[in-house]
Coordinates of C-alpha atoms in Angstrom, one line a residue:
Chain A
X1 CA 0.0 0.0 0.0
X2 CA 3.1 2.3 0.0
X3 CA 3.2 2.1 -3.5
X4 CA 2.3 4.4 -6.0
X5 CA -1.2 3.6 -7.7
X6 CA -0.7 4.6 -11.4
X7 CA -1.7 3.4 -14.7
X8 CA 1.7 2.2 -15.9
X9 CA -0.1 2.1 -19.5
X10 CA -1.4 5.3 -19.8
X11 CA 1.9 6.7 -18.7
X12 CA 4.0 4.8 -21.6
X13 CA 1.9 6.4 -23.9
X14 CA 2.0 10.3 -22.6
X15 CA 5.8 9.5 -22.4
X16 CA 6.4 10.1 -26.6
X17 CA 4.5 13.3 -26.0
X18 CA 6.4 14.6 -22.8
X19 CA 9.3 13.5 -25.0
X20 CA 8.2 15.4 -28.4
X21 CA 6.8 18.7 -26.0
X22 CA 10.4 18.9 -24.0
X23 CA 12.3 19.2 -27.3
X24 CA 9.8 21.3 -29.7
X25 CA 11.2 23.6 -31.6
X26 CA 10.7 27.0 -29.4
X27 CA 14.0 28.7 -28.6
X28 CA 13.0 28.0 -24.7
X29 CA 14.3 25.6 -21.4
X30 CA 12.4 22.3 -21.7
X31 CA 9.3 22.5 -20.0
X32 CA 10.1 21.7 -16.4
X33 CA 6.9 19.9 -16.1
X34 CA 7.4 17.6 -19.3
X35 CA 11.3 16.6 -18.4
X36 CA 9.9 15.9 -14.7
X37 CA 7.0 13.1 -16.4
X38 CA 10.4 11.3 -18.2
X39 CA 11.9 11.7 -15.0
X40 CA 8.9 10.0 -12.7
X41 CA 8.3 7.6 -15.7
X42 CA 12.2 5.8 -15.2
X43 CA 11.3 5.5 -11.5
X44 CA 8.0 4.1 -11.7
X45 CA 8.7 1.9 -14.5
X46 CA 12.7 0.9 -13.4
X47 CA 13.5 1.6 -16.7
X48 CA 14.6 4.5 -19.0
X49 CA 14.3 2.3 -22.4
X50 CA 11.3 4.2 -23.7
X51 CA 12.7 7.1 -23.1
X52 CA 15.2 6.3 -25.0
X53 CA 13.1 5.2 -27.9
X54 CA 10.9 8.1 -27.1
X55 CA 13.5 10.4 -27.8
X56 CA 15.3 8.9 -31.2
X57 CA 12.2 8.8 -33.1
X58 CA 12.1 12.8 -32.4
X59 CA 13.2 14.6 -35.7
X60 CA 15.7 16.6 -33.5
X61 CA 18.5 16.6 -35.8
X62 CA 16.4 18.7 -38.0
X63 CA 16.9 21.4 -35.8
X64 CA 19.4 22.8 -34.2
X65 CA 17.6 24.0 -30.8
X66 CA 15.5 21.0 -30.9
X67 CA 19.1 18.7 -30.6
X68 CA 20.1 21.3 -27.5
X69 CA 16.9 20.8 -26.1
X70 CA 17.1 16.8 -26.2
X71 CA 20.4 17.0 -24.5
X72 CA 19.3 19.2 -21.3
X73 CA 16.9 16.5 -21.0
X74 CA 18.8 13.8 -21.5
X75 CA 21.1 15.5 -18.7
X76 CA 18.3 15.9 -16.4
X77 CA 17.1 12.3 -16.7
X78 CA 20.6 11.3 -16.0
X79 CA 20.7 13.3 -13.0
X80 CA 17.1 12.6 -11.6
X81 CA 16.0 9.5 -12.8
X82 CA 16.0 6.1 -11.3
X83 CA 19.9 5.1 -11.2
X84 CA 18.9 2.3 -14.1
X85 CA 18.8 5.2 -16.4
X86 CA 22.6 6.2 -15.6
X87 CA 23.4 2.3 -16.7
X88 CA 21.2 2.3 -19.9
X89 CA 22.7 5.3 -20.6
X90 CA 25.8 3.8 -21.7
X91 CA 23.7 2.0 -24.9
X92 CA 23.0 5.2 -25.9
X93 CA 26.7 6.6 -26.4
X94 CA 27.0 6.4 -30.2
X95 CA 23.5 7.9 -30.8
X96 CA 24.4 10.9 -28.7
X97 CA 27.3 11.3 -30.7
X98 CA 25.7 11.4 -33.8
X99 CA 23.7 14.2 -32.5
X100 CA 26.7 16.1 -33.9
X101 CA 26.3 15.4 -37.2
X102 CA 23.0 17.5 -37.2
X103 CA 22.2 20.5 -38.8
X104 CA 24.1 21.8 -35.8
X105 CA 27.3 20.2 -35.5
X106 CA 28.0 21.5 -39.0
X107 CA 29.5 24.5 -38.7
X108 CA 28.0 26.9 -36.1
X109 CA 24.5 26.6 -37.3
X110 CA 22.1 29.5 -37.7
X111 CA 21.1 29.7 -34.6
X112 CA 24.6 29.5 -32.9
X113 CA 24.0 26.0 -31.3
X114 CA 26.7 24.2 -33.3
X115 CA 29.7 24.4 -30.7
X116 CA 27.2 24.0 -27.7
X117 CA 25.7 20.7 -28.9
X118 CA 29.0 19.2 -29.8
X119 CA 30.5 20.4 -26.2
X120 CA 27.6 19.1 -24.6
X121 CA 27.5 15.6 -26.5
X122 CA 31.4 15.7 -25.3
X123 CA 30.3 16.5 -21.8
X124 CA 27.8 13.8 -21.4
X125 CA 30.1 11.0 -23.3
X126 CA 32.7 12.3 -20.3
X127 CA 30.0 12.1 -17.6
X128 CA 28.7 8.7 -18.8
X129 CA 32.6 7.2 -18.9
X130 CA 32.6 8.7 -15.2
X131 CA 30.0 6.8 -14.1
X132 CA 31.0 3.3 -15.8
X133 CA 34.2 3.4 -14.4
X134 CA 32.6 4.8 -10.7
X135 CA 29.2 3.3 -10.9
X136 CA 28.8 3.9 -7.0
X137 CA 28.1 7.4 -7.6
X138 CA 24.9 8.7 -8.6
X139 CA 23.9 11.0 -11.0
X140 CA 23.9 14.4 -9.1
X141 CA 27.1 13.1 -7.3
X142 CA 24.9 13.8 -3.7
X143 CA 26.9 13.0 -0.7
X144 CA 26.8 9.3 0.3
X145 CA 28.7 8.1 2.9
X146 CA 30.3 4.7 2.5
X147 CA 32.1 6.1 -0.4
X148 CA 34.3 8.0 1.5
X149 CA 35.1 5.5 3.9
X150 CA 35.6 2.9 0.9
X151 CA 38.2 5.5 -0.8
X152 CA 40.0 5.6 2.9
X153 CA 40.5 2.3 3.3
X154 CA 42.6 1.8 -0.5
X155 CA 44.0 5.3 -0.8
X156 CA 45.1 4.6 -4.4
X157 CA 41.2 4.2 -5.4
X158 CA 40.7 7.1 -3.3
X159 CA 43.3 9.3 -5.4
X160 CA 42.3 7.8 -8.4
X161 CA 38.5 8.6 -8.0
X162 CA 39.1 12.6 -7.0
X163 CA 41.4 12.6 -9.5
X164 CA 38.7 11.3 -12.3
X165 CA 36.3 13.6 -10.5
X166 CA 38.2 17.0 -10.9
X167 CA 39.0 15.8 -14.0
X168 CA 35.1 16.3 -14.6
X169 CA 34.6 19.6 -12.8
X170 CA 37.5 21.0 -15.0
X171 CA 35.1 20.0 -18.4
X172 CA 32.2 21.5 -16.4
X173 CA 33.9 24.6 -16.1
X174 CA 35.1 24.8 -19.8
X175 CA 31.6 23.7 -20.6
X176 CA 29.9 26.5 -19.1
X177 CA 32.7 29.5 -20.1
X178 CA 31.4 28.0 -23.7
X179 CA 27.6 29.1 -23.4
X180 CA 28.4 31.9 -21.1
X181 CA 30.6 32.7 -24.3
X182 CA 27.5 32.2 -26.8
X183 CA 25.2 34.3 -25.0
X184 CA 23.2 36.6 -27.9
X185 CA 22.7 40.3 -26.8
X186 CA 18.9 41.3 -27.6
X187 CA 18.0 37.3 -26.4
X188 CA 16.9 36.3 -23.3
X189 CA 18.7 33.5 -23.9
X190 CA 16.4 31.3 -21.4
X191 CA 17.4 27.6 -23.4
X192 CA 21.1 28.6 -23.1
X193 CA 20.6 29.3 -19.6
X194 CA 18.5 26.6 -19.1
X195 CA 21.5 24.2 -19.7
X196 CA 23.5 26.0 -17.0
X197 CA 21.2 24.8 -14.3
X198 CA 22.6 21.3 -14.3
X199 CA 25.7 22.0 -14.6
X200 CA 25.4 24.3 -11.2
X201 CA 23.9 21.4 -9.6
X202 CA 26.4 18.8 -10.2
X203 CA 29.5 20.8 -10.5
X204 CA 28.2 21.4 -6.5
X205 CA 27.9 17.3 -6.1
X206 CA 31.1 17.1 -7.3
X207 CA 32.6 19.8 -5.1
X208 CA 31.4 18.7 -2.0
X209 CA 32.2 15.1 -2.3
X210 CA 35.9 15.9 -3.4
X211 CA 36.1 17.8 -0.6
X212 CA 34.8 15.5 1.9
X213 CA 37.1 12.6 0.4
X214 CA 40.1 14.5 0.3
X215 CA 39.3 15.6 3.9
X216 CA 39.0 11.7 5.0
X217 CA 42.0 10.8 3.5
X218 CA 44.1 13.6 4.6
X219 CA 42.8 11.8 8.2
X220 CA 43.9 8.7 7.2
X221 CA 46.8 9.0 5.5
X222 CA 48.6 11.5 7.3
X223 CA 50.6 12.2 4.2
X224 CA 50.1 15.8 3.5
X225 CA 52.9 15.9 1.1
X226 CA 51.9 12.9 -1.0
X227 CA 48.5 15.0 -1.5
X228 CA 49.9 18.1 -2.4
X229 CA 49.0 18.0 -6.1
X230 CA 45.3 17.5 -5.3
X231 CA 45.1 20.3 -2.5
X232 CA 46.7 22.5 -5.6
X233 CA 44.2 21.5 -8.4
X234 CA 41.6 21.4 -5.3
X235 CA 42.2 25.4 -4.8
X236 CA 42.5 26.1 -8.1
X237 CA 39.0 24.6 -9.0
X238 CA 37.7 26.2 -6.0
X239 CA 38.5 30.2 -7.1
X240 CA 37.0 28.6 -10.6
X241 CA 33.9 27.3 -8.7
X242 CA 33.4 30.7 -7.1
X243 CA 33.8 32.7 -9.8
X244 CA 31.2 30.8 -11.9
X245 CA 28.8 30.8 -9.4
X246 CA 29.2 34.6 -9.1
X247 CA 28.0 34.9 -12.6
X248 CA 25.0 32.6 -12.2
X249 CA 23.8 34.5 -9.8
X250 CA 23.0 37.3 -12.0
X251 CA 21.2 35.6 -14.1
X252 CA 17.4 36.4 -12.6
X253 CA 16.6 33.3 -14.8
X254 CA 18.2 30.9 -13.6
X255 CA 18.1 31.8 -9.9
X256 CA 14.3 31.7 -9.4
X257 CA 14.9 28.3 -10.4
X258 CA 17.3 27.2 -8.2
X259 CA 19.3 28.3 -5.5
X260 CA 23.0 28.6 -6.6
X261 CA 25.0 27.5 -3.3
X262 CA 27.6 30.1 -1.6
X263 CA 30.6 29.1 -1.5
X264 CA 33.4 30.9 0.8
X265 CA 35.7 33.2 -0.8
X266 CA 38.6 31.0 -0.3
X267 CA 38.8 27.3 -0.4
X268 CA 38.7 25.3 3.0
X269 CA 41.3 24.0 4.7
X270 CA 41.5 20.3 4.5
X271 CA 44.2 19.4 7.0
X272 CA 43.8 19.3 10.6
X273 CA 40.6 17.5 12.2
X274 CA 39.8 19.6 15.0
X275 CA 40.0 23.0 13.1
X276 CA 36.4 23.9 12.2
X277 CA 35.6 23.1 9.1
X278 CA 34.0 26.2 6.7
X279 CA 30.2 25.3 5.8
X280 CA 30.0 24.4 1.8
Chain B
X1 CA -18.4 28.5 -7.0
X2 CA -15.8 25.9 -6.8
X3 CA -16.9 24.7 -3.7
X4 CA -20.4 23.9 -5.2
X5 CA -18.6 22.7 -8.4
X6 CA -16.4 20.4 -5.7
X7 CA -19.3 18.9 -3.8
X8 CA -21.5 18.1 -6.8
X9 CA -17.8 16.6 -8.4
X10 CA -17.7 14.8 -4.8
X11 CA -20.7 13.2 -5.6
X12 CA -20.8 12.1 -9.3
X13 CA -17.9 10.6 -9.5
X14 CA -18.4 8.5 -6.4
X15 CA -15.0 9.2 -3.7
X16 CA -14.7 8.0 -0.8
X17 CA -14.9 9.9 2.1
X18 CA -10.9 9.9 2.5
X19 CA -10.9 11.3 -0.6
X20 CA -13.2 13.9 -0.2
X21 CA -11.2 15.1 2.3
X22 CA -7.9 15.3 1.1
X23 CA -9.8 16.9 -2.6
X24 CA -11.1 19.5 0.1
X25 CA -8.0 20.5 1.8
X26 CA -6.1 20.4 -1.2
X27 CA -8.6 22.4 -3.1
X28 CA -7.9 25.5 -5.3
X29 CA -9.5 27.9 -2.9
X30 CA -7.4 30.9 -2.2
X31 CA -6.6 29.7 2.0
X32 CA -6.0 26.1 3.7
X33 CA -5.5 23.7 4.6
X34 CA -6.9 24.6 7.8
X35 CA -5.3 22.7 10.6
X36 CA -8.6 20.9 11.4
X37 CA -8.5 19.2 8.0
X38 CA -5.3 17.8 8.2
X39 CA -5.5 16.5 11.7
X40 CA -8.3 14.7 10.9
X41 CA -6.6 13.0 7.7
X42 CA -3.8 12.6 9.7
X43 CA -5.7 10.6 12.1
X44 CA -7.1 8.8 9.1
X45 CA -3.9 7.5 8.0
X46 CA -4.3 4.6 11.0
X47 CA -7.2 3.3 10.0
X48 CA -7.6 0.2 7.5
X49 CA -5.6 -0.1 4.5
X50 CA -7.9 0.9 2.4
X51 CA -8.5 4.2 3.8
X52 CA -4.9 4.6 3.7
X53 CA -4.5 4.2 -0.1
X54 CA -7.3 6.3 -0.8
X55 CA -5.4 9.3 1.3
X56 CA -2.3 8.8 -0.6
X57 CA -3.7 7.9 -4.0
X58 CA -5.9 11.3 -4.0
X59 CA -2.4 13.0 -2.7
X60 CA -0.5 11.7 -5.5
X61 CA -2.9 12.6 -7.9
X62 CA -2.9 16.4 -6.4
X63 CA 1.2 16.3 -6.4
X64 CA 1.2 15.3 -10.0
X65 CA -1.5 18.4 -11.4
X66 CA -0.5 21.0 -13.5
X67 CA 0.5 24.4 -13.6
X68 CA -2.4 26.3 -13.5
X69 CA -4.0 24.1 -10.7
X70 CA -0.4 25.0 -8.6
X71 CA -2.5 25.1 -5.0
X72 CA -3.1 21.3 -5.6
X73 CA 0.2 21.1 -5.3
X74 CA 1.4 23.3 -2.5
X75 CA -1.3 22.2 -0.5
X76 CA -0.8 18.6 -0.9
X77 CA 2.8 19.2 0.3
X78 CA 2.0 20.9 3.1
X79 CA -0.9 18.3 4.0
X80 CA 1.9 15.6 3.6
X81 CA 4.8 17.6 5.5
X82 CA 1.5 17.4 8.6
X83 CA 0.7 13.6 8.0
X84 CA 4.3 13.1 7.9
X85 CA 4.2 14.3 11.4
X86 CA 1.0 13.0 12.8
X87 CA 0.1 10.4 10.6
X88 CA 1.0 6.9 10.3
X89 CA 4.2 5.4 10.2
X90 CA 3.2 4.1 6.7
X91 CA 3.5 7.7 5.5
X92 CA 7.0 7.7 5.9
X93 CA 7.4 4.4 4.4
X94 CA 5.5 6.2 1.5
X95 CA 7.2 9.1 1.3
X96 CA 10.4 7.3 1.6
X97 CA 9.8 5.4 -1.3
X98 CA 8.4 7.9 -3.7
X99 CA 10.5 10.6 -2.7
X100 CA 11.1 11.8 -6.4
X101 CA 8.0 12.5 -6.8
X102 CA 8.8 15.5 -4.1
X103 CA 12.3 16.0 -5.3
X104 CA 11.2 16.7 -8.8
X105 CA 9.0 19.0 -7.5
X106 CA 11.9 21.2 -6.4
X107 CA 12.1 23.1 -9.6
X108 CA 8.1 23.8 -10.4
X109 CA 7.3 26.1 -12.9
X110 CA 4.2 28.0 -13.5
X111 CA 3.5 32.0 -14.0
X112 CA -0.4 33.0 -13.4
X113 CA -2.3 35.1 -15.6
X114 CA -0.6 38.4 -13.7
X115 CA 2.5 37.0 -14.1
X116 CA 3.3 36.3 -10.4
X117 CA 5.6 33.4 -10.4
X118 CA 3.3 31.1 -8.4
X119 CA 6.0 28.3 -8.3
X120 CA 8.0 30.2 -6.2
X121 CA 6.5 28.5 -2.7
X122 CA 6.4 25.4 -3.7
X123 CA 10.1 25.2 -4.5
X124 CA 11.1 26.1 -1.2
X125 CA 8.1 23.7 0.1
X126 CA 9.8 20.5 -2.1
X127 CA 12.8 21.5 -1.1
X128 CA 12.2 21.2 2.7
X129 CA 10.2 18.6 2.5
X130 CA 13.1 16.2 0.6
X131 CA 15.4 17.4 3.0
X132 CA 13.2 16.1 6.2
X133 CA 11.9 12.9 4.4
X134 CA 16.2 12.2 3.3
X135 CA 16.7 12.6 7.5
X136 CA 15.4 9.7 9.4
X137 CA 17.4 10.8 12.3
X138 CA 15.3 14.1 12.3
X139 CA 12.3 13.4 11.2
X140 CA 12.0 11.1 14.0
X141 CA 12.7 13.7 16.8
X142 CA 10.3 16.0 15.0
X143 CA 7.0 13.3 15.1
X144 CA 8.2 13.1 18.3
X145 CA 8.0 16.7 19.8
X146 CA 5.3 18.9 17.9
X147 CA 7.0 22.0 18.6
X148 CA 9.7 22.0 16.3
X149 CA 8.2 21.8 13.1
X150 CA 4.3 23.0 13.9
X151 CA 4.9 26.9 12.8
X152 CA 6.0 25.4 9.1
X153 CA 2.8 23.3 8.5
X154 CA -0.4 25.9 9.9
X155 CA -2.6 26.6 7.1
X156 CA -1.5 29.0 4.7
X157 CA -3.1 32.3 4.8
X158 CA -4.6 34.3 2.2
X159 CA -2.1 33.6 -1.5

């Protein structure tokens, strides 16, 4: 009785049109409310296959908005949906990447989507390799835990996984320079911005949990030396971090949609246990 | 008007009496849920199984509306944030279970006709919600000691 009551068959078939309306042809964000249906259709169903059918018999390549458009979504169903989709994802790969062989990813495209969809396909293909070689993580990188404790206990898995994970934050960042880059004067540029929104969020899932797993394992190891590179890059992406977040939060678009978090001016010490540690 | 429109709705299309009274709270009527309401679905929630379905069948249903009818949805989160607190055990287990239909709710969209961005409120009402249904630790103390929480979940004034 703690289960949801719906009609699994009437959902399959709004799915193709939550599909079709998240990626029409409107220079707009997805409709929050049609991304969210593909969203609660992976977790009630387990699955994420329809989706993906859903989406490849869209005539998105047509279009060069309609192609950014499937690719916020396809982020945001990767992020959000039921951690099957972040597996069955990795089907998908090839048709993502022929996304950039569309009437965008020739040349810049009318509209000036070219270089964003073929940054965002490279994004994604990053993100996706991320999580086959980490599949403990899920897709908004939220805090759990046991992995921490796991990456203490082998410190060369531990070093390993923050260094794949910064390795990720640094594409973020180049990611989002890139549509901050293409914004169009005399535009609202809402679908650009749009994209921005998950890249806040995870770029934030990523930052805390290097942070707390470089903490534990400066704990452990009691080698400050040994991580020295990391604390560099770790600083580094820090000032980054801040400084990208202080441009989000001009955009009135994209923070009455989400919060953008505050991060402190300069980056948190890591060594020492009993120092108080600076809120993230 | 929607209150007539509600009743006779009540009645042709045959709810239950649970249901009646989570439609009512959760209604599009400019105030509510008044406190009495969801104390007395709150109480509800213990009763037989049946009853209990219906509650959080006719919640779902209110979580999941559109847009334009964005007080079903505030309201139902602030009727689960009270039967999360008063209810039945069960409505954790529920809520644990189904919490993305609350998380997904933390970035609602709708603008009304005056272009007020109605969403607004029930962002921050997702977002406190996933929080507390995400901490077992805390949501334990708080069905425990009605204080804590009790200013967040009063009926809503006038919006």
């Amino acid at each position: 009785t703690t289960t949801r009551h719906v009609d699994m068959g009437k959902q399959e078939a709004e799915l193709a049109i939550n599909v079709r309306k998240a990626t029409s042809i409107d220079e707009t964000a997805p409709k929050r409310k049609h991304v969210r249906a593909c969203i609660v259709y992976t977790w009630d169903h387990k699955s994420s296959q329809s989706f993906w059918s859903g989406m490849k018999v869209q005539p998105i390549l047509a279009d060069e908005i309609q192609t950014f458009k499937a690719l916020i979504t396809v982020h945001k169903v990767l992020q959000e949906g039921h951690p099957v989709a972040l597996r069955e994802a990795q089907q998908h790969v090839s048709w993502l990447d022929s996304l950039k062989r569309g009437v965008g990813g020739l040349g810049e495209g009318t509209k000036g989507y070219g270089t964003l969809i073929s940054e965002y396909v490279y994004y994604l293909q990053a993100k996706l390799a991320f999580h086959r070689q980490h599949p403990e993580f899920n897709g908004t990188f939220e805090y759990e835990e046991y992995i921490s404790l796991k990456s203490i206990n082998d410190p060369n898995e531990g070093y390993e996984t923050i260094s794949d994970l910064m390795t990720l934050q640094d594409q973020i960042e180049h990611f989002q320079k890139l549509i901050f880059a293409n914004f169009r004067s005399g535009s609202n540029n809402e679908c650009r911005i749009s994209a921005l929104v998950p890249l806040v969020q995870e770029a934030y899932g990523i930052y805390k949990f290097i942070t707390s797993m470089l903490r534990a394992m400066h704990t452990s190891l009691g080698d400050d030396e040994a991580l020295e590179p990391l604390r560099e890059r770790y600083n580094g992406q820090h000032y980054r971090l801040v400084k990208f977040y202080y441009e989000c939060s001009n955009l009135r678009y994209l923070t009455s949609l989400i919060t953008v978090p505050k991060l402190p001016q300069d980056p948190p010490n890591l060594l020492g246990e009993d120092e108080e540690r600076p809120g993230l | 008007m929607s209150k007539v429109v509600r009743s006779v709705k009540n009645v042709t299309k045959g709810y239950s009496t649970p249901e009646i009274k989570v439609r009512n709270a959760t209604s599009n009527d400019p105030w509510g849920p008044v406190g009495g309401d969801m104390a007395e679905i709150a109480q509800m929630t213990f009763n037989d199984s049946q009853t209990f379905q219906h509650i959080m069948d006719m919640l779902d249903k209110r979580l999941n509306d559109k847009g334009k009818n964005w007080r079903h949805v505030l309201k139902s989160l602030k009727v689960l944030d009270y039967i999360l607190h008063e209810g039945s055990e069960l409505v954790v287990t529920w809520a644990r279970k189904n919490i993305y239909i609350i998380r997904t709710l933390r970035e609602f969209q709708h603008i009304d006709e005056d272009g007020r961005d109605v969403g607004q409120n029930i962002r921050v009402s997702a977002k406190e919600l996933t929080a507390l249904i995400m901490d077992e630790e805390r949501l334990r103390v708080e069905r425990q000691d009605r204080k804590s929480w009790k200013s967040r979940v009063t009926g809503i004034e006038e919006f």
